[in-house]
XYZ file of C-alpha atoms in Angstrom:
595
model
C 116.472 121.892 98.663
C 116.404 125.867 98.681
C 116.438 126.105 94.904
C 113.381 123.672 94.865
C 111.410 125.694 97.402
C 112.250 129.037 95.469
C 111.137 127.046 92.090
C 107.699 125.979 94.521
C 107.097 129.101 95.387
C 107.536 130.389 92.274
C 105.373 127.542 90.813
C 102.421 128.807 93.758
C 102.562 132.457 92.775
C 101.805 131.375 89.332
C 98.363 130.059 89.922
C 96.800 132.371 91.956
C 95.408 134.103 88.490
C 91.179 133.489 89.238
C 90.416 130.271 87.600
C 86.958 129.910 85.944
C 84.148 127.292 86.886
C 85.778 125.106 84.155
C 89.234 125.137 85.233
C 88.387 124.631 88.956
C 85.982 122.744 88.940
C 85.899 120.381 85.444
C 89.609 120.431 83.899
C 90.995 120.777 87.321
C 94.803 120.393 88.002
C 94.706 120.751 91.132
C 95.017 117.508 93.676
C 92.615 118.207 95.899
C 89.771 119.045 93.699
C 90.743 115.902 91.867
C 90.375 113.723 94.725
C 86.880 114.985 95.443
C 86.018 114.148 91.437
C 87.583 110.539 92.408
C 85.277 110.294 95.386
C 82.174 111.602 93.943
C 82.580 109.443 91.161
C 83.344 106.473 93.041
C 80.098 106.715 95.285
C 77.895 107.456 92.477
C 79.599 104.200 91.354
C 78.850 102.284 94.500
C 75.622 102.521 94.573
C 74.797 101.568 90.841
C 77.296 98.204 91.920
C 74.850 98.176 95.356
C 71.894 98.268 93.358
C 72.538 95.680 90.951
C 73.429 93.206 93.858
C 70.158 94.164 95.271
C 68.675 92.891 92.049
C 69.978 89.764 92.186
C 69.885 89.433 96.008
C 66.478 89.218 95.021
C 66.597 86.451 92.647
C 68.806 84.264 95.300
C 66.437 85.121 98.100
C 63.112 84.110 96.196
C 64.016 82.224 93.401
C 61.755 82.601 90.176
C 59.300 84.623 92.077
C 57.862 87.525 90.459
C 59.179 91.264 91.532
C 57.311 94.360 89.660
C 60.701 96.242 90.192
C 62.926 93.712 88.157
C 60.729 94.705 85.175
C 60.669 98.344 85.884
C 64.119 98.168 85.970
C 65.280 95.751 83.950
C 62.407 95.861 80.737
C 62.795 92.755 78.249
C 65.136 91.047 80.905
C 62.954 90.725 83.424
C 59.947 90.021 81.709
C 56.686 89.218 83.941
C 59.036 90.676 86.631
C 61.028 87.041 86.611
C 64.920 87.826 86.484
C 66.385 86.534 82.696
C 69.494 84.079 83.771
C 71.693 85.665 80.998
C 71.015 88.949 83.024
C 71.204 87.442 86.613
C 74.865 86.316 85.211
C 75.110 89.926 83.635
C 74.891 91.524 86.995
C 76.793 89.375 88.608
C 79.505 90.328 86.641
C 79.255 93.672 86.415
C 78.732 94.293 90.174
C 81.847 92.554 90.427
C 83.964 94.742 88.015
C 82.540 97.973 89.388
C 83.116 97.674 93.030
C 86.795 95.854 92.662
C 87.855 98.523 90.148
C 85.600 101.595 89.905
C 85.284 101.808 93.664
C 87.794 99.958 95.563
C 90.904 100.983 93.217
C 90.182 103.541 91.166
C 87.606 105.450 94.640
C 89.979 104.306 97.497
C 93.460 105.324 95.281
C 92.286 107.396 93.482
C 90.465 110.072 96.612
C 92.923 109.254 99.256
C 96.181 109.403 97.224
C 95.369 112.612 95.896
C 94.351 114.076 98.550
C 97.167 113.125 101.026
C 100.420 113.146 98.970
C 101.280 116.514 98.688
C 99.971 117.388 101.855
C 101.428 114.848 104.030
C 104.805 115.123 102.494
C 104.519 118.852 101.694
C 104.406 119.287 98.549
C 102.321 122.330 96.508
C 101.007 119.779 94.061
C 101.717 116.615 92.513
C 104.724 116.304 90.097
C 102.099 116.655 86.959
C 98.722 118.217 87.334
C 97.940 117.642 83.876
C 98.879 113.888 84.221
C 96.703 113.903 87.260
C 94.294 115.074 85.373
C 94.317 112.889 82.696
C 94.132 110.252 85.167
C 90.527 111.068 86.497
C 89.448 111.647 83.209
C 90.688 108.219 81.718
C 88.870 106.480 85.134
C 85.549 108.486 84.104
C 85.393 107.379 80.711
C 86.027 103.662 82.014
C 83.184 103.784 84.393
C 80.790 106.003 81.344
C 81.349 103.215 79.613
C 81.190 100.013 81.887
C 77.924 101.832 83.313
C 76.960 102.231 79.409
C 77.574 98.357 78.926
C 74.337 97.797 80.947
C 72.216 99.247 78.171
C 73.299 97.122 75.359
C 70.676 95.066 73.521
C 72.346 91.786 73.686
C 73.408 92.270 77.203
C 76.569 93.551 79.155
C 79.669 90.929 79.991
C 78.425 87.874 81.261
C 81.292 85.451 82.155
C 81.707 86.741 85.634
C 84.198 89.568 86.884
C 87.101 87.440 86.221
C 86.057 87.271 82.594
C 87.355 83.810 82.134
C 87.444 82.233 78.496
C 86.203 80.722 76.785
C 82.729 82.448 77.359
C 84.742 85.488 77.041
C 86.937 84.613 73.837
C 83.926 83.527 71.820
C 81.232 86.125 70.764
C 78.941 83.831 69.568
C 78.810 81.867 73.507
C 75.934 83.372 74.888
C 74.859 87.001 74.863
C 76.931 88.886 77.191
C 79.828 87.399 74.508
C 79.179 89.686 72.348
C 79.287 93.711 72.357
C 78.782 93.653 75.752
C 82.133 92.243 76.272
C 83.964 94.283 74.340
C 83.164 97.393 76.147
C 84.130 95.371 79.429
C 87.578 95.119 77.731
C 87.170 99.045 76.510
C 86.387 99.583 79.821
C 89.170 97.439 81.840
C 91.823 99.131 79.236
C 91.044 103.066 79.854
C 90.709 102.158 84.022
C 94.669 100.833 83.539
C 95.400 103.548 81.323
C 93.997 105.536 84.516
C 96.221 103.236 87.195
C 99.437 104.185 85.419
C 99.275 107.442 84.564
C 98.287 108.133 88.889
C 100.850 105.718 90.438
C 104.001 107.392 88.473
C 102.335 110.703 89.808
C 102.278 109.066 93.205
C 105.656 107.725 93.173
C 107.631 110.373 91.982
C 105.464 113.038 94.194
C 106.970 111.069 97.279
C 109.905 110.347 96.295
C 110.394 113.756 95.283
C 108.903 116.532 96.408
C 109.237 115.975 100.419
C 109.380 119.225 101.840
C 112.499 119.535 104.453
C 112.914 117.203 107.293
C 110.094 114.902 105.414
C 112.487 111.630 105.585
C 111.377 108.790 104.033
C 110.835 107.289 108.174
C 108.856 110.610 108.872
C 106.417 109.849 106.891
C 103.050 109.253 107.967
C 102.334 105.314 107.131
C 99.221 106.135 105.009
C 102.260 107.802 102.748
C 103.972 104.176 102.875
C 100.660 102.496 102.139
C 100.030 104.482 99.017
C 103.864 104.384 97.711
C 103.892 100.535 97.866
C 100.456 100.453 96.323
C 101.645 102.228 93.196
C 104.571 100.367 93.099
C 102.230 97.015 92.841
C 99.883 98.777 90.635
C 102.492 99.870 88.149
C 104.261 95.948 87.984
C 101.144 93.941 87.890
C 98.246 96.432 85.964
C 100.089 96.167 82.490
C 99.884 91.982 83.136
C 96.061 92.298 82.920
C 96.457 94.617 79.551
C 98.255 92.022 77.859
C 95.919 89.578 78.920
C 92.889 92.100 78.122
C 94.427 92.290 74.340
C 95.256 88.701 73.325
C 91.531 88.455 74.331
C 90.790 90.639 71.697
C 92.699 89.380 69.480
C 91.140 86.302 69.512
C 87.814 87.752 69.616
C 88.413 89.849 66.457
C 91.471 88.577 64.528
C 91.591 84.719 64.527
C 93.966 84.101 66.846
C 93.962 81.094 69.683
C 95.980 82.110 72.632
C 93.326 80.908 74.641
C 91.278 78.630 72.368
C 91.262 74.830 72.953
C 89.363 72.080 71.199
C 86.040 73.441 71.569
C 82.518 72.680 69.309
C 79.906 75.272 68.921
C 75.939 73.901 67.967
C 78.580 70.794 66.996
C 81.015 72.609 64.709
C 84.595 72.648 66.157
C 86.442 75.956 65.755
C 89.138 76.571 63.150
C 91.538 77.868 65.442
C 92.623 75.504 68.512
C 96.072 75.191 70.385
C 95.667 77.738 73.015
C 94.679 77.184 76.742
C 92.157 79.085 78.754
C 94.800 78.536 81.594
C 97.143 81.244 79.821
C 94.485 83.638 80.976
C 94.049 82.698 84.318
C 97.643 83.187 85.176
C 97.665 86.353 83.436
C 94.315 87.552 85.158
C 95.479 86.234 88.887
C 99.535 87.588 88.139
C 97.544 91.196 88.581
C 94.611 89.201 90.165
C 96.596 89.188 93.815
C 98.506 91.851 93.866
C 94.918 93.624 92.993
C 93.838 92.232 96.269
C 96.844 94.370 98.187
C 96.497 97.072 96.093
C 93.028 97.583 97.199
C 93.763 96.941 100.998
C 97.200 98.469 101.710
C 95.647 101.903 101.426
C 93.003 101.123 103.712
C 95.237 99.508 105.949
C 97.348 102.971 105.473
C 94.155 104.923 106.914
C 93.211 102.603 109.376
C 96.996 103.253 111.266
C 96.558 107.166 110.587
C 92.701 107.067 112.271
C 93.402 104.627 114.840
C 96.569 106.323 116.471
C 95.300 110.178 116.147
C 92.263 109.025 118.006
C 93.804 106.223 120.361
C 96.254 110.007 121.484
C 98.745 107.428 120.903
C 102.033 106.645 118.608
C 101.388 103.771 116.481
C 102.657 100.546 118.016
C 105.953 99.211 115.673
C 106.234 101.761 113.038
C 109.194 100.260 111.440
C 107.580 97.094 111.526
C 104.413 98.459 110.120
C 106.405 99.175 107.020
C 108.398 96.176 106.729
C 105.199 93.964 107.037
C 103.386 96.481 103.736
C 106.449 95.747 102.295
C 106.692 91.965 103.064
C 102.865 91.817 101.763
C 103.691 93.689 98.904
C 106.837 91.342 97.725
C 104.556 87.913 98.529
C 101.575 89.033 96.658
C 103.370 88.780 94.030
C 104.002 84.870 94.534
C 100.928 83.289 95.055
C 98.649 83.923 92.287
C 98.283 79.858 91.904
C 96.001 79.959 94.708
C 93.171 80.971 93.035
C 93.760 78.050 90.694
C 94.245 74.872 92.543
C 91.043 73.113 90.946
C 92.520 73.640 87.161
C 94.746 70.902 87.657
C 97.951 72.102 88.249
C 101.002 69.651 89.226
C 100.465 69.045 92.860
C 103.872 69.753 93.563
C 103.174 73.445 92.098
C 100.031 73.600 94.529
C 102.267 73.116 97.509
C 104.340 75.936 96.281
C 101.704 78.581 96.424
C 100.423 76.946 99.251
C 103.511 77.694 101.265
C 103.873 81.184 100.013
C 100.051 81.860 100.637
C 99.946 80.839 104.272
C 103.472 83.322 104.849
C 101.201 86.677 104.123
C 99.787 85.871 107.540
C 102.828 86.464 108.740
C 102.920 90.037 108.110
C 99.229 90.569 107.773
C 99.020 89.454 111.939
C 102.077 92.007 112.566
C 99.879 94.519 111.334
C 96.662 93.000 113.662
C 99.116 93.436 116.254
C 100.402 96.494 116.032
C 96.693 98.010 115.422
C 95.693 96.283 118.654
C 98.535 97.228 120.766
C 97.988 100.715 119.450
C 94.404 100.862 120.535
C 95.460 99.300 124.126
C 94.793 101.907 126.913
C 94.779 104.657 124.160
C 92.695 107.456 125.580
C 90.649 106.766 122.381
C 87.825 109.301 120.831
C 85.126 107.310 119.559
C 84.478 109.112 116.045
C 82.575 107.877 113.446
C 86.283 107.294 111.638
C 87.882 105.365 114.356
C 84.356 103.359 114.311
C 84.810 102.270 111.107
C 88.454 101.950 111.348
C 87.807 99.453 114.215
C 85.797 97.781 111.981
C 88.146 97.199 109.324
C 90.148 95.815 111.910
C 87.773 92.990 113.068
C 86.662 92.585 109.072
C 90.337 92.023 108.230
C 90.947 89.215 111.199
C 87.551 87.565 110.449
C 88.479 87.705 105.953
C 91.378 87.011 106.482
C 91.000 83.616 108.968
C 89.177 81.982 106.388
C 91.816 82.929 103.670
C 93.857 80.064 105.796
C 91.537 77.142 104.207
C 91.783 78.590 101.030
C 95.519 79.011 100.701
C 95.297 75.497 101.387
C 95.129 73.502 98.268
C 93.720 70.316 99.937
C 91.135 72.211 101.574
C 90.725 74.307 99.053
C 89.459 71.531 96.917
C 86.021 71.322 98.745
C 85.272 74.644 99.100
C 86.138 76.221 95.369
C 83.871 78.464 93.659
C 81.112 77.832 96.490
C 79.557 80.810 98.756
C 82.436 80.055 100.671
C 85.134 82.053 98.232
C 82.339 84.496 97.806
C 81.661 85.208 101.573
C 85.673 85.021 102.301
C 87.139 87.594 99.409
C 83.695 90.043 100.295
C 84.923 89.980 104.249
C 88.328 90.416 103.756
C 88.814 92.421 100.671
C 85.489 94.608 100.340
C 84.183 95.228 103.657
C 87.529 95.980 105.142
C 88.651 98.319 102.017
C 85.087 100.140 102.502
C 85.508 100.508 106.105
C 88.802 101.626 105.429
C 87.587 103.747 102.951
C 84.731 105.360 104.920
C 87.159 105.988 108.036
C 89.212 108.077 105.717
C 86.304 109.795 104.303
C 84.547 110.806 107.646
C 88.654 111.829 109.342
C 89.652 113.672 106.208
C 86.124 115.599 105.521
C 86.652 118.683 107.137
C 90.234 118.771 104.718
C 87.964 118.304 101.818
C 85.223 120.628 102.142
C 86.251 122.610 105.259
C 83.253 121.250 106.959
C 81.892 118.222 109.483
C 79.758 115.392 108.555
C 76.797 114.878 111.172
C 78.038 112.643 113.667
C 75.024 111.011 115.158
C 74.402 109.985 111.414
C 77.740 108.629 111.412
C 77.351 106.455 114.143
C 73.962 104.470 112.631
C 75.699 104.356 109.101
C 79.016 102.249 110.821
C 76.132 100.431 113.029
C 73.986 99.651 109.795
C 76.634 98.727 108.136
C 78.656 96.205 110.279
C 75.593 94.297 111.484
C 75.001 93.852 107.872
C 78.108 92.833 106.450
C 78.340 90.059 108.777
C 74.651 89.075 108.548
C 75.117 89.160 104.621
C 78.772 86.856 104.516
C 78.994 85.393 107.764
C 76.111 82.914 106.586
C 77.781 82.130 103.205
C 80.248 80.411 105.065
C 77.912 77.990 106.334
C 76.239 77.315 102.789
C 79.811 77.321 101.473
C 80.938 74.447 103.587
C 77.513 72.906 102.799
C 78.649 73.025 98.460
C 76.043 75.521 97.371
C 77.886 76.552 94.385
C 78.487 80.556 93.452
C 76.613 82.127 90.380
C 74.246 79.440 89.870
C 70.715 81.539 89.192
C 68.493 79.043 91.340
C 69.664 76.026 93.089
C 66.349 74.440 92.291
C 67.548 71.471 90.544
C 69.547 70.113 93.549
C 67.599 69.297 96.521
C 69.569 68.287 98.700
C 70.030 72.516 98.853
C 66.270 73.062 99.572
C 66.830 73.079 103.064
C 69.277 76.079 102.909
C 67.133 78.506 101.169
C 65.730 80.033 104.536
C 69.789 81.210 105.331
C 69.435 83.323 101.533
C 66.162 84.673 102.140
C 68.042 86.017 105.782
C 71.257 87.074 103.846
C 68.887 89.111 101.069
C 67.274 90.982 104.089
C 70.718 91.507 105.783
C 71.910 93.266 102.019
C 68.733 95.398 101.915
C 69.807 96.682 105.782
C 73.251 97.522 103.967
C 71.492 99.581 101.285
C 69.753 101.371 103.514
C 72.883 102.102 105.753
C 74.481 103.498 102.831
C 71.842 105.844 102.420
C 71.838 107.423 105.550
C 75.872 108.022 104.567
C 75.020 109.605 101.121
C 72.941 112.009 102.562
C 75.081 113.175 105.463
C 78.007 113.215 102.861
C 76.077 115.754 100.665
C 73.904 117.334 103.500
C 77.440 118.091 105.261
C 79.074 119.551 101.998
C 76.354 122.449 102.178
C 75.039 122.434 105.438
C 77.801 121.208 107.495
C 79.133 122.713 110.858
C 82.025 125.013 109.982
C 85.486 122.940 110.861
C 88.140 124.457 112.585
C 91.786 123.560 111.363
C 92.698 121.038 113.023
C 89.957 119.568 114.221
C 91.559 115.907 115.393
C 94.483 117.520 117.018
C 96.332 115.236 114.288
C 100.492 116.082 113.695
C 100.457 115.029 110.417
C 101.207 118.010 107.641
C 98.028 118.001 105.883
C 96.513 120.256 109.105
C 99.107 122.867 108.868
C 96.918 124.415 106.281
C 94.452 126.966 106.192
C 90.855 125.308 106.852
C 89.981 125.545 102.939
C 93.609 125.458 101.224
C 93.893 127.050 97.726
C 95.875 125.521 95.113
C 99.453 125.453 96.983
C 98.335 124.635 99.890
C 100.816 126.313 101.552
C 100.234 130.485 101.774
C 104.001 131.670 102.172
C 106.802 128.970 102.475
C 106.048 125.033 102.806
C 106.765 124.109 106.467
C 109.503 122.139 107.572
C 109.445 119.029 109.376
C 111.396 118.252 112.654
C 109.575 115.059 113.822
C 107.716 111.781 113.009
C 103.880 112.203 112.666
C 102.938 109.747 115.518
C 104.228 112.516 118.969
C 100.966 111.974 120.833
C 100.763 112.202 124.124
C 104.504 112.318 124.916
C 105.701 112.840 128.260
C 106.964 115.734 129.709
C 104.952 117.854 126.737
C 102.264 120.037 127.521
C 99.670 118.943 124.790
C 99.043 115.340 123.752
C 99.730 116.521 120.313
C 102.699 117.712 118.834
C 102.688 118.788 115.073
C 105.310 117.436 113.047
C 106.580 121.235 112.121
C 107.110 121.496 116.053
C 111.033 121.657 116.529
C 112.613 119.376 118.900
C 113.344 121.061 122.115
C 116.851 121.135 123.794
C 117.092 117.367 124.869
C 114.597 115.754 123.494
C 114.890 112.595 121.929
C 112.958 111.995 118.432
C 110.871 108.714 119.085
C 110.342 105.706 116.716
């Protein structure tokens, strides 16, 4: 371990020559600059995936009435200010891809992971800064280009964010088929590209470079959360690549991996014998295991924010661990579950119906522990622990409804209705943006050496949770009821008629979200300028990452990378004089190290 400190320290002398405005701040290699690139670029990303569900919110709210905005906007597509249903199916799609990838993966990942790595396991950097990099760079040009897919003539991808054939195998199907598509696969293949390169950073980082005393049960659980995410993204990502390129190749070369007997204006097509099913197990073998790699890290922040401002250790730490790692191993088992209407042997649906219902298992362990951990915490009611509350309650009330739909004879009723739509948004979105936002508002003053404006805090969570549930908690209800999902206008049925008040109330409840996230964007960027000065530890948090100077240069560490003598969870311990006590804190003479 000496020989790697002297080769660290070595390694931290090295870069203190001045670097210019390009090197710092554009070809950066160091982690924490790159995590703020990550988060910049995700929000900017956000709220061009926000707007376009505003768009069609609009559509669903008041079908085929006319808005002078759509055509503003939108130009030939929204002609007489009427939404085009090639380009209501457009946005759906894209708003889709942009907030599960752009933001919730590549954003949450991306900006935390960064970030925290080497300084929660004390580290001066990660193993490759030029990989690193390479990995924001790669995610950039994926979201240029998805963004860029908006302006094409014909129309971006239009087959929904799955991208299921064969509206996406055939460019002559309607026009998003067409160019539009193909960036979407462009797009989909430089984002993995991205994913790989920055989980082998991640993994090796932590597995690596842990400064002394940083055991692998020392480690602060957002550490564990963003170990096993890599993990998942680096088995299941290069799935969806293979998938991404036999789509190609039957776009462009002639092949039929996932063509069946299908007619065109009455022609059949020359090439037949494949099955659109192929895709969707390819698509759902990442699909799922997309679904945990967006939420572990969350989940990782949520135990970090939730015991530093309970003053409390987190409830079950081993079991904490064992339950990411339990979620991690079954995600990997029940793809099937999104597929129980294509068909499949019934005995094959009761498969992945049993493996489905055992994530609860571990996902209520982790309820559990969060709850116990919050029970009479002395708790400090920041705008973080707000919103990691929040994900809490968002990832009971998703995650509830997730029992119908692991069910395959319940699922029956309720696939691809408002139902799947309002489920997935609770448990996956909301709870990996609350989780997301808790992490951004606790780890701030680490970023920028600065506070955000609390009382603006507080009416962004406020905003924001009263419309989350008054956007999806009302799908449910029209779910149940059989309103289908992506339909344009439910016009021709109805029977539905009587359900259009409850989307003219969920289009008002989205525009309330909108506006919530406004109120963050400005206190984020107000803050970065403006912001009260932050001390260095402003949480009294244990973990590492506040051992360093307020505004840490690249290194993190001036002089030698501290050692670590304790867990990261010592609050309020008895018989200690603070109800903090940094992990670099040595044990005293009898004092037992807690678990």
């Amino acid at each position: 371990m000496s020989d790697h400190a002297a080769h660290e320290d070595h390694a931290h002398h090295h870069h203190h020559g001045k670097p210019d405005f390009w090197t710092h701040y554009v070809f950066s290699q160091d982690h924490k600059m790159i995590s703020k690139q990550f988060l910049i670029t995700a929000i900017i990303m956000g709220f061009i995936g926000m707007a376009l569900s505003m768009l069609f919110r609009l559509q669903l709210g008041w079908p085929g009435e006319s808005f002078g905005i759509l055509e503003t906007v939108l130009g030939k597509w929204a002609e007489g200010g009427v939404l085009d249903p090639n380009m209501y199916l457009a946005l759906v799609t894209i708003h889709g891809t942009i907030i599960v990838f752009m933001v919730l993966t590549g954003g949450l990942t991306g900006t935390f992971a960064n970030l925290l790595i080497p300084l929660q396991v004390g580290a001066r950097d990660m193993a490759s800064g030029f990989m690193n990099m390479l990995s924001y760079w790669f995610f950039l040009a994926s979201s240029v280009i998805m963004v860029g897919s908006l302006f094409i003539e014909t129309g971006p991808a239009s087959a929904g964010w799955t991208i299921y054939p064969p509206l996406s195998a055939l460019p002559e199907a309607i026009p998003g088929s067409g160019l539009g598509m193909t960036l979407w696969l462009v797009s989909i293949a430089l984002f993995i590209v991205s994913s790989l390169l920055g989980g082998i950073n991640y993994i090796v980082t932590i597995i690596n470079l842990r400064t002394k005393g940083m055991s692998m049960d020392r480690m602060p659980l957002t550490m564990w959360a963003i170990f096993i995410t890599a993990i998942l993204g680096l088995l299941s990502f290069p799935v969806l690549l293979s998938a991404a390129l036999l789509l190609i190749f039957d776009r462009s070369f002639g092949t039929s991996f996932y063509l069946s007997d299908i007619f065109i204006g009455g022609q059949a097509l020359e090439h037949t014998g494949g099955s659109p099913i192929l895709y969707e197990h390819l698509f759902w073998f990442l699909g799922h295991p997309e679904v945990y790699i967006i939420l572990l890290p969350a989940l990782g922040i949520t135990s970090e924010v939730i015991s530093t401002m309970s003053r409390k250790p987190i409830f079950g730490y081993k079991a904490m661990v064992l339950s990411m790692l339990a979620i991690a191993f079954l995600s990997f088992i029940v793809w099937g579950h999104h597929m129980f209407v294509t068909g499949m042997n019934p005995f094959l649906g009761s498969v992945f119906t049993f493996t489905t219902l055992l994530v609860a298992i571990p996902s209520a362990v982790k309820v559990f522990n969060y709850l116990t951990t919050l029970w009479k915490g002395n708790i400090v009611y920041s705008p973080a622990m707000m919103f990691a509350i929040g994900m809490v309650s968002t990832f009971i009330t998703g995650g509830l409804t997730g029992i119908i739909l692991g069910d395959s004879a319940l699922d029956i009723n309720v696939h691809d209705t408002y139902f799947v739509v309002a489920h997935f948004h609770i448990v996956m979105g909301a709870s990996a943006i609350f989780g997301m936002f808790a992490g951004v508002y606790h780890w701030f003053p680490k970023m920028y050496g600065k506070m955000m404006n609390k009382k603006m805090g507080y009416a962004h969570f406020w905003l924001t949770v009263v419309s989350v549930y008054g956007v999806f908690f009302p799908m449910h209800f029209i779910g149940l009821s059989g309103v289908p999902r992506r339909y344009y206008s439910n016009e021709a049925f109805p029977l539905f008629d009587a359900l259009q008040d409850i989307n003219v109330s969920i289009s008002l409840f989205a525009f309330l979200g909108g506006i919530a996230q406004v109120i963050f964007f400005v206190n984020f960027f107000y803050s970065i300028f403006r912001g009260t000065k932050a001390t260095k530890n402003p949480w009294h948090s244990n973990a590492l990452e506040w051992t360093t100077e307020v505004n840490p240069g690249h290194g993190n560490w001036e002089g030698p990378i501290p050692t670590v003598y304790r867990w990261a969870y010592d609050y309020s311990k008895p018989g200690a004089n603070e109800d903090f006590i940094p992990q670099t804190v040595p044990l005293k003479e009898g004092e037992e190290e807690v678990h």
